[in-house]
Short mmCIF file of C-alpha atoms and ligand atoms in Angstrom, two decimals:
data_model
loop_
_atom_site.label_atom_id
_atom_site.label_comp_id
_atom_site.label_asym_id
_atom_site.label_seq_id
_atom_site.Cartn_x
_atom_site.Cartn_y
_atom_site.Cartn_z
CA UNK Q 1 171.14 183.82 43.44
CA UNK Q 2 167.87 185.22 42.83
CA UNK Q 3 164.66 183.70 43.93
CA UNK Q 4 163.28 183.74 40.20
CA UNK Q 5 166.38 182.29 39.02
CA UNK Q 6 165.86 178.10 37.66
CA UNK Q 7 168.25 175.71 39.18
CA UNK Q 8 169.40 173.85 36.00
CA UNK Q 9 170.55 171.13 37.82
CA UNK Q 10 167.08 169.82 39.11
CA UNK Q 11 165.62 170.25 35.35
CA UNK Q 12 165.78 166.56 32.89
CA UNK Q 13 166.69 167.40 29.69
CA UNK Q 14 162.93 168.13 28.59
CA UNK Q 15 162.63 170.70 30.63
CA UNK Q 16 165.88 171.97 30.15
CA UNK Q 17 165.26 172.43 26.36
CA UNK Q 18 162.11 174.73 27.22
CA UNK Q 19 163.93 176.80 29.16
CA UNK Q 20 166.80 177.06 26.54
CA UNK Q 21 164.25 178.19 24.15
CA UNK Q 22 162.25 180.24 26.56
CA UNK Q 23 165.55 182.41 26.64
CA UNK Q 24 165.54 182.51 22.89
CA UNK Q 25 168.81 180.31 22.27
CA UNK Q 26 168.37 177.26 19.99
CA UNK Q 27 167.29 173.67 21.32
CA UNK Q 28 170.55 172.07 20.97
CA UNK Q 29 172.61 173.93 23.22
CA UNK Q 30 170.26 172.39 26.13
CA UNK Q 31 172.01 169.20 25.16
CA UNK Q 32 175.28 170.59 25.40
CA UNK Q 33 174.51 172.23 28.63
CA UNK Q 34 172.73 169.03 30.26
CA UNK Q 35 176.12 166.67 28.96
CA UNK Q 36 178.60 169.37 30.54
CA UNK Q 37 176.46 169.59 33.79
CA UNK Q 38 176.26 165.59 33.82
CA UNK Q 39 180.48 165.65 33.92
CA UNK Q 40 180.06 168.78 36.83
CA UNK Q 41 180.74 171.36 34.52
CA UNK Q 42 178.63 174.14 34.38
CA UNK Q 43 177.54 176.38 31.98
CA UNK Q 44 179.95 178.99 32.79
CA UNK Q 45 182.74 176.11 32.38
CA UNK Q 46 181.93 175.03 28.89
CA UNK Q 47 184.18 176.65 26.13
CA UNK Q 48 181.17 175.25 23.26
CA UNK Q 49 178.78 178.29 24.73
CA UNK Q 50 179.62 182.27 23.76
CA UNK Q 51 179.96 184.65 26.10
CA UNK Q 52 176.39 186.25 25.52
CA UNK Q 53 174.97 182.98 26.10
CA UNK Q 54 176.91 182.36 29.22
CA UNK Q 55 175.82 185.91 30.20
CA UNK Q 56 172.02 185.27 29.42
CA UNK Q 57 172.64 182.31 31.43
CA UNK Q 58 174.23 183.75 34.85
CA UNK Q 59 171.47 186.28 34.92
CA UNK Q 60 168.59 183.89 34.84
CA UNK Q 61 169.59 180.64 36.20
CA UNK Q 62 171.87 179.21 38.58
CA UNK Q 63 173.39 175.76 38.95
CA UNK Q 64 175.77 175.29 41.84
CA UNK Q 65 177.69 172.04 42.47
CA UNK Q 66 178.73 170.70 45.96
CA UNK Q 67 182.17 171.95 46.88
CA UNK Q 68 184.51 169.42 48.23
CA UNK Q 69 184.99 170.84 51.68
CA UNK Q 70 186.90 167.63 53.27
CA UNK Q 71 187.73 164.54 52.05
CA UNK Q 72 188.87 161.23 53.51
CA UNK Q 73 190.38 157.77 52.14
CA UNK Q 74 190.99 155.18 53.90
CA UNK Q 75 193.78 153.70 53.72
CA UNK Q 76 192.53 150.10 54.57
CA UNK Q 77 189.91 149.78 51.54
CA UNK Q 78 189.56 152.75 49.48
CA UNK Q 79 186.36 154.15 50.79
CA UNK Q 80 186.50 158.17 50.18
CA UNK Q 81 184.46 160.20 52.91
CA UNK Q 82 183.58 163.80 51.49
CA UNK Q 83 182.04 166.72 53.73
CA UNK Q 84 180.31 168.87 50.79
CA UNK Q 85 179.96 172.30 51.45
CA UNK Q 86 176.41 173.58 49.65
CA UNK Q 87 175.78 177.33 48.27
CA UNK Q 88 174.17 178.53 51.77
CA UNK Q 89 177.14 177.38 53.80
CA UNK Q 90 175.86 174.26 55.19
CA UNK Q 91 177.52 171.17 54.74
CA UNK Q 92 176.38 167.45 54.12
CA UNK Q 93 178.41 164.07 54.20
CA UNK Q 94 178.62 161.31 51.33
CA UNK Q 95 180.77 158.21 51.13
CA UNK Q 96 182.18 156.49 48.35
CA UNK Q 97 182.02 152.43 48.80
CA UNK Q 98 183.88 150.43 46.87
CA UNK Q 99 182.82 146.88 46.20
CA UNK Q 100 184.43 143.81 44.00
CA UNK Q 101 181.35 144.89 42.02
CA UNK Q 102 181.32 148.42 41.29
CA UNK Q 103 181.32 151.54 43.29
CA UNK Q 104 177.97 152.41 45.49
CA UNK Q 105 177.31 156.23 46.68
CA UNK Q 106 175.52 156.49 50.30
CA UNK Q 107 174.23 160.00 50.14
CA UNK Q 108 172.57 162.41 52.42
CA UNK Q 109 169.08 163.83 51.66
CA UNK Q 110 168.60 166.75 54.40
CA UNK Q 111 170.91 169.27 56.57
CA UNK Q 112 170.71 167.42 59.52
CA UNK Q 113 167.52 165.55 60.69
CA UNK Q 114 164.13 165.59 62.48
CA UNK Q 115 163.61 162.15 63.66
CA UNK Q 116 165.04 162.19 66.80
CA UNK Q 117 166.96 158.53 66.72
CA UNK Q 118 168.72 158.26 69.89
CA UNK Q 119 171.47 156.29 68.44
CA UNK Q 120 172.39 158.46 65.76
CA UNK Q 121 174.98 161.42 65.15
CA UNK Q 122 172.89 163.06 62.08
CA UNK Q 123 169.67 164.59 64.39
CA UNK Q 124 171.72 165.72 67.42
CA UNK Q 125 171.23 169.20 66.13
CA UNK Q 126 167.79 169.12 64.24
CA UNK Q 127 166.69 169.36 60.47
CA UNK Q 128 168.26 172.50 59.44
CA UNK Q 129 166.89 171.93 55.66
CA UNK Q 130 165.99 169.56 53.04
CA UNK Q 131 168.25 169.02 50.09
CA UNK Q 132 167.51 169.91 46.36
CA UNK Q 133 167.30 167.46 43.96
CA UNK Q 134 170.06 169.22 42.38
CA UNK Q 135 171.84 168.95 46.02
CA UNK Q 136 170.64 165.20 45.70
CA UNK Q 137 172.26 164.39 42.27
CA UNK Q 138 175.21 166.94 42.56
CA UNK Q 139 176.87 164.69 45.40
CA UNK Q 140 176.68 161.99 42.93
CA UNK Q 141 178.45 163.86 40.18
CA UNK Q 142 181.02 165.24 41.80
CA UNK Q 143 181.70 161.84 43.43
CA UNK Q 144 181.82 160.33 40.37
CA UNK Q 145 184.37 163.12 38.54
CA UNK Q 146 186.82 163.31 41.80
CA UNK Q 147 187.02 159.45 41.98
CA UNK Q 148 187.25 159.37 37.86
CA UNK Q 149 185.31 155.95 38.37
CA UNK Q 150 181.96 155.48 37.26
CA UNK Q 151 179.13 155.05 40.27
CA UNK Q 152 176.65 152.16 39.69
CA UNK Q 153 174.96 152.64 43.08
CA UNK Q 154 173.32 154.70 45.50
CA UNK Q 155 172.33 153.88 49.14
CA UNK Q 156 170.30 156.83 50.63
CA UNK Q 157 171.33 156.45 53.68
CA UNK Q 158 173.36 159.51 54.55
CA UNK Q 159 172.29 162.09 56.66
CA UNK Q 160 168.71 162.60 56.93
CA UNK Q 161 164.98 160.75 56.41
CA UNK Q 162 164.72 161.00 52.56
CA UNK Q 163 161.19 160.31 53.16
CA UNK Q 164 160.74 163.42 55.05
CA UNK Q 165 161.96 165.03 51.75
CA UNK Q 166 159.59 163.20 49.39
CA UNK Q 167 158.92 165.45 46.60
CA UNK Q 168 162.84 166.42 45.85
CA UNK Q 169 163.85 162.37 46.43
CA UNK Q 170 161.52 161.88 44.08
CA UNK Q 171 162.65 164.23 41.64
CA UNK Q 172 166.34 163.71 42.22
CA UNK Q 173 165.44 159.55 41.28
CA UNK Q 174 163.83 159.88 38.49
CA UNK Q 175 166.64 162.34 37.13
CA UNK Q 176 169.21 159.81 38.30
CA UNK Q 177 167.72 157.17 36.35
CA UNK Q 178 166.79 158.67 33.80
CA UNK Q 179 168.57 157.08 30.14
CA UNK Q 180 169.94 160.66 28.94
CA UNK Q 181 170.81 161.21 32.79
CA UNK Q 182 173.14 159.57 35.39
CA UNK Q 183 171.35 156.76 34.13
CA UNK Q 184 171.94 154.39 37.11
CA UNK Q 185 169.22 151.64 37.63
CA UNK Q 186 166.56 151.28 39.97
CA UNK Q 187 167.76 148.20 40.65
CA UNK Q 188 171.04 149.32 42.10
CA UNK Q 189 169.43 152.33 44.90
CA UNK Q 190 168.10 151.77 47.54
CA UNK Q 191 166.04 154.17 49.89
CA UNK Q 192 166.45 153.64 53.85
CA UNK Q 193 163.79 154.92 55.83
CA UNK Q 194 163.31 154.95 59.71
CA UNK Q 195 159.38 153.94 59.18
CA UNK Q 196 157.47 156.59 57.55
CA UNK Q 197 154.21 154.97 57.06
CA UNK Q 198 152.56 157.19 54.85
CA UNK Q 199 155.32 157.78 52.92
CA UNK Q 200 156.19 154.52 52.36
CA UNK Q 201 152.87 153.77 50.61
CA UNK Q 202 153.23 156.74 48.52
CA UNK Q 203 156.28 155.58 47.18
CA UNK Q 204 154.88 151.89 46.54
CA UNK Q 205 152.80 153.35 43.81
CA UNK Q 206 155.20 155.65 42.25
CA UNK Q 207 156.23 152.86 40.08
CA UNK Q 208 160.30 152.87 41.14
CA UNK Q 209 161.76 149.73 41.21
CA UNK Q 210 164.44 150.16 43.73
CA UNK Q 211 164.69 148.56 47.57
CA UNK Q 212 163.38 149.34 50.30
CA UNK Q 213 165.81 149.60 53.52
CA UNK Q 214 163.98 149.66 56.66
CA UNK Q 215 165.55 151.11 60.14
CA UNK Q 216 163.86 148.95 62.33
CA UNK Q 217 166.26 147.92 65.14
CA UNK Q 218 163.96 146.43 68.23
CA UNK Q 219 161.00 144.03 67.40
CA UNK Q 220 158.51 145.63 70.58
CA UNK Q 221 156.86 148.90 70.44
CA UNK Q 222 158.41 149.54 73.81
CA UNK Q 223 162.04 149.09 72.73
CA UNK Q 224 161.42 150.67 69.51
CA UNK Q 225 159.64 154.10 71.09
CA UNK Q 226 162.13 154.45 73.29
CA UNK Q 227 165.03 154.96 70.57
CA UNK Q 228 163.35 156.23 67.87
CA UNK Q 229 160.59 158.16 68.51
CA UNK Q 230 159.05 157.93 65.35
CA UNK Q 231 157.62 154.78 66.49
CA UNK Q 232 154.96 156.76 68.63
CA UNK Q 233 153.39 157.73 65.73
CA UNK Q 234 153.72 154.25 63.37
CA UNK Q 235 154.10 151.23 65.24
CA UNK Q 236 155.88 148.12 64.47
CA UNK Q 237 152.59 146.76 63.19
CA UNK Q 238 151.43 149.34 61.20
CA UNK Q 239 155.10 149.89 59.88
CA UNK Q 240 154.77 146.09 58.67
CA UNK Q 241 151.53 146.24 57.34
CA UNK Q 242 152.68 148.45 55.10
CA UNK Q 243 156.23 146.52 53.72
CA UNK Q 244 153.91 143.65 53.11
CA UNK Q 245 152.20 146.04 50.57
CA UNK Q 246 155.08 147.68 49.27
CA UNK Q 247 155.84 144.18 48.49
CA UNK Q 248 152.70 142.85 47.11
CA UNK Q 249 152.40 145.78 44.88
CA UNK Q 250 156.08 146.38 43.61
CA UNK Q 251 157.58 142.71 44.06
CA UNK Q 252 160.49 144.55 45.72
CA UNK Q 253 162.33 142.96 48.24
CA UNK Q 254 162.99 144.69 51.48
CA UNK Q 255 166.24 144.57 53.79
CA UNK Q 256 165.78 145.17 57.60
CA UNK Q 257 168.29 147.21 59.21
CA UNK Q 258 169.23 146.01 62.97
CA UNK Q 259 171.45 148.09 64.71
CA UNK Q 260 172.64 145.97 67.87
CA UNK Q 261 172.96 148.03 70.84
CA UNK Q 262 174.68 146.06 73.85
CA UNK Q 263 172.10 144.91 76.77
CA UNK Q 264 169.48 147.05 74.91
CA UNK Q 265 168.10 145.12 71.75
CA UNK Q 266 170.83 142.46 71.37
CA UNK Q 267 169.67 139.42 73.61
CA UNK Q 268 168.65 135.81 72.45
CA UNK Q 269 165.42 136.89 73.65
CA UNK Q 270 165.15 139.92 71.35
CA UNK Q 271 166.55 137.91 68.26
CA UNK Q 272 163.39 135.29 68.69
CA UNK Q 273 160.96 138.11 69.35
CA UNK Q 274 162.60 140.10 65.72
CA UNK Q 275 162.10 136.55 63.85
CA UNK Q 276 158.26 135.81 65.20
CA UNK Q 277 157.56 139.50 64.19
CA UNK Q 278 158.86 139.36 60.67
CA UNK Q 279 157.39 135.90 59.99
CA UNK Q 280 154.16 136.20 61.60
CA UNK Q 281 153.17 139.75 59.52
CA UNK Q 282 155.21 139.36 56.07
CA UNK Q 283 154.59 135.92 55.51
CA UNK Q 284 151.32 134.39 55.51
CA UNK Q 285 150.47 130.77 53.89
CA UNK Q 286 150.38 132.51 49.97
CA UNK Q 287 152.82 134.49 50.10
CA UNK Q 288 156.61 134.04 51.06
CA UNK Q 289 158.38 137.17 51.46
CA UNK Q 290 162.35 137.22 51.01
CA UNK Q 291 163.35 138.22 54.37
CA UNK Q 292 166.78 139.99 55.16
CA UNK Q 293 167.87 141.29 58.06
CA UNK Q 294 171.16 143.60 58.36
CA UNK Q 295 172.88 143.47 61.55
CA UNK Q 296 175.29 146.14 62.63
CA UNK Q 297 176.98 146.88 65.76
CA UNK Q 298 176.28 150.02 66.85
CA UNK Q 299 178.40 152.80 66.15
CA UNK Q 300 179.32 154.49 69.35
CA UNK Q 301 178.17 158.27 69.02
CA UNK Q 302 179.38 159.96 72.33
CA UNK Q 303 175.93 161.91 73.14
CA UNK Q 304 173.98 158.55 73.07
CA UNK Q 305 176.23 156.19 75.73
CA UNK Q 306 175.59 153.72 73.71
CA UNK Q 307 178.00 150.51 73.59
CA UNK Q 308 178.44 148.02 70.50
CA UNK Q 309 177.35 144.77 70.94
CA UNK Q 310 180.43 142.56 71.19
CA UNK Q 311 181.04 139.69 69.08
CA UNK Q 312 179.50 136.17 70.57
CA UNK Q 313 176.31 138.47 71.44
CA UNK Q 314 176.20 139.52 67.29
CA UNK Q 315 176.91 135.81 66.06
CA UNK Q 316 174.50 134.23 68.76
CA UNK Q 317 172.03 137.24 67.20
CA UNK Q 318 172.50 136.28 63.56
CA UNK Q 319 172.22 132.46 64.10
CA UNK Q 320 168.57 132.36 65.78
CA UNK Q 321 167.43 134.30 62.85
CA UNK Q 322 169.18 132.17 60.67
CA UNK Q 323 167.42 128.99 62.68
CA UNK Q 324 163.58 130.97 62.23
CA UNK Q 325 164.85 131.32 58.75
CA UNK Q 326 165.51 134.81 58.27
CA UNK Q 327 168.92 135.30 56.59
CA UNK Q 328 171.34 137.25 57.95
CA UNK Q 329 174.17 139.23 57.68
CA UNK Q 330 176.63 141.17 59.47
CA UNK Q 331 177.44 144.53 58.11
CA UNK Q 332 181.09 144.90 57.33
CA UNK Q 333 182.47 147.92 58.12
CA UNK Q 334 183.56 150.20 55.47
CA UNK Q 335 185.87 152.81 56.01
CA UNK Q 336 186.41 152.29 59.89
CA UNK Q 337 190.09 154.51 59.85
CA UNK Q 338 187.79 157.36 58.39
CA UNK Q 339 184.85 157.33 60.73
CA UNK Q 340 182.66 156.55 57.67
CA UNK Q 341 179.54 156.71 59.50
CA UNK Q 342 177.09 159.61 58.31
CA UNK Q 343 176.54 162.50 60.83
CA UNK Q 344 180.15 162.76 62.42
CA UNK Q 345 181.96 164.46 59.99
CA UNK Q 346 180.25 167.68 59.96
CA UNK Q 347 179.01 167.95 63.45
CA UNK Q 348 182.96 167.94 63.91
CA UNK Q 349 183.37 170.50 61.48
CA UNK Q 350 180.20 172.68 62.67
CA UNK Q 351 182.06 172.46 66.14
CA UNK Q 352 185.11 173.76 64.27
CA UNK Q 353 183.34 176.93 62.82
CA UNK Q 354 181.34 177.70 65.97
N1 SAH G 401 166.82 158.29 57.99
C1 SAH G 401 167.06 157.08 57.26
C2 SAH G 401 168.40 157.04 56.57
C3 SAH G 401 169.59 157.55 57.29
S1 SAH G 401 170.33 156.59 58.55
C4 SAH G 401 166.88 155.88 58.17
O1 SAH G 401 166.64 156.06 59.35
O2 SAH G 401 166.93 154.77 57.68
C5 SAH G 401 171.04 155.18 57.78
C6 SAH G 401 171.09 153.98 58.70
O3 SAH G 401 172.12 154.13 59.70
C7 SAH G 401 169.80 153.72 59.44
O4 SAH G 401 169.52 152.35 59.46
C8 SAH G 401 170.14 154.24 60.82
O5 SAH G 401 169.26 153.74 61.78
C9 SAH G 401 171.59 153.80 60.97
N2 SAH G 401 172.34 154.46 62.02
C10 SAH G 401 172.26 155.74 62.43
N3 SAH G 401 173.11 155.98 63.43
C11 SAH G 401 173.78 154.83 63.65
C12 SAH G 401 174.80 154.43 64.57
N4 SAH G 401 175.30 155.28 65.47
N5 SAH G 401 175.24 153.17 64.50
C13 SAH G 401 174.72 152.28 63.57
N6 SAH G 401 173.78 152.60 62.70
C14 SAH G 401 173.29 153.85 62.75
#
């Protein structure tokens, strides 16, 4: 690949038909090329184009596809773990969820991570890049062709802060749902962030209508600094402030993510402190903000010693911010034969290389 060469895959059909005739081949064959792309065939692949096209092609563009490096089913409810391998080597993680309703993607939108969580497997070692948005939407496709099932959702909530990405999650959402694209609506992704303030309120005016997952997991600063770090620089209250504007300006609701980490953030103490917090900034006497809070027992990552909540700690959790009237729900686990989780699967395999 050379630097000058355009990555087809990031282009929406638009801007795929100006390049098509920038290289002096007629409009509709940008069609044909953006329909075989959309099935993970590329150019190369498609017996509609001749040779000199195909040749024209390879010499100015590129368009590269995730290759499945590993992939997992589980054998308790269908969930399909794939490690993706990208063109520079490095490999990413994406799960396949499937749901009475249709099947949801969760997707990852860096190499690695910066944030520093101390819970979680994904920024042991770092950012080591950000994705594409052709990275972005090529997980989706060739999800969607190896399962030969259609996707109707996306969760990004793989590995890495999308957020930290912004421009290419941008780009790679409003490819995805675009009408001649993927086409999957806003209504069905969801974006989980661990509480990047300014991006957050960049994205409120972008005029998406997807949800907003936040990673909030301890209602005090204290708690919250000491596990994710990203709290030195937003705070609980600023973080807040701005979900009560991402809701007053898109009418979007927003789910909380808890992740309950025994003796650490699950006590009845911390549930009543998480329900006064929510209530007292996201709903004042006009406004009544749908509230939902996600609760999931940790997922024990060896470098963190963390332990899981056990079970009477997560129920006695759930019901006080049921009785504050916050609903709540446990997360069920997905995929637990497979190690579903994000981050594990190709730390293991880096280890494997090394
Ligand atoms: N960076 C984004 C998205 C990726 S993480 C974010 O922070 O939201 C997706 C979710 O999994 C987040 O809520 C994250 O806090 C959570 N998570 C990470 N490691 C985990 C672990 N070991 N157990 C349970 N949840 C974890």
């Amino acid at each position: 690949m050379t630097d000058c060469s355009i990555d087809l895959l990031s282009l929406s059909l638009p801007e795929l038909e100006d390049v098509i005739v920038s290289l002096g081949e007629p409009k509709y064959r940008a069609k044909q090329i953006f329909d075989g792309m959309l099935r993970g065939v590329a150019p190369d692949g498609l017996t509609t184009l001749s040779k000199a096209t195909k040749e024209k092609l390879a010499k100015h563009t590129v368009c590269f596809f995730p290759r499945i490096e590993r992939k997992l089913v589980s054998a308790i409810d269908g969930t399909v773990k794939y490690l993706f391998g990208l063109s520079d080597g490095h490999c990413v993680e994406a799960v396949v969820m499937k749901y009475h309703h249709g099947n949801t993607i969760c997707i990852s939108s860096q190499v690695g991570c910066r944030m520093g969580c101390r819970f979680c497997a994904s920024t042991i070692g770092g950012r080591v890049r950000n994705l594409s948005p052709s990275e972005l939407l090529g997980q989706v496709i060739v999800a969607q062709r190896d399962t030969a099932e259609r996707i109707g959702g996306i969760v990004m909530m793989g590995i890495g802060e999308p957020l930290d990405n912004y421009d290419n999650v941008i780009r790679f959402l409003r490819l995805v749902g675009d009408e001649h694209g993927i086409n999957i609506g806003y209504r069905h992704i969801s974006l989980s962030t661990c509480g990047l303030v300014d991006g957050i309120r960049r994205l409120s005016a972008e005029n998406l209508p997807i949800t907003l997952s936040i990673s909030l997991h301890a209602a005090d600063d204290e708690t919250r600094s000491d596990i994710m770090p990203i709290n030195r620089k937003w705070n609980i209250e600023s973080l807040l402030r701005a979900c009560r504007d991402w809701y007053a300006i898109t009418g979007r609701r927003i789910s909380f993510e808890y992740t309950l980490i025994r003796d650490k953030n699950d006590r009845p103490e911390d549930a009543e402190r998480l329900a006064e917090v929510l209530n007292r900034a996201l709903r004042t006497r006009t406004e009544t903000m749908p509230i939902h809070v996600n609760l999931i027992p940790v997922n024990e990552v060896k470098e963190s010693g963390f332990l899981h909540s056990d079970k009477a700690a997560v129920s006695r959790f759930a019901a006080i911010l049921e009785k504050r009237g916050i609903r709540a729900t446990v997360r069920r686990t997905l995929g637990a034969d497979i190690n579903a989780s994000c981050g594990q699967l190709r730390r293991a395999h880096e280890a494997e290389q090394a």
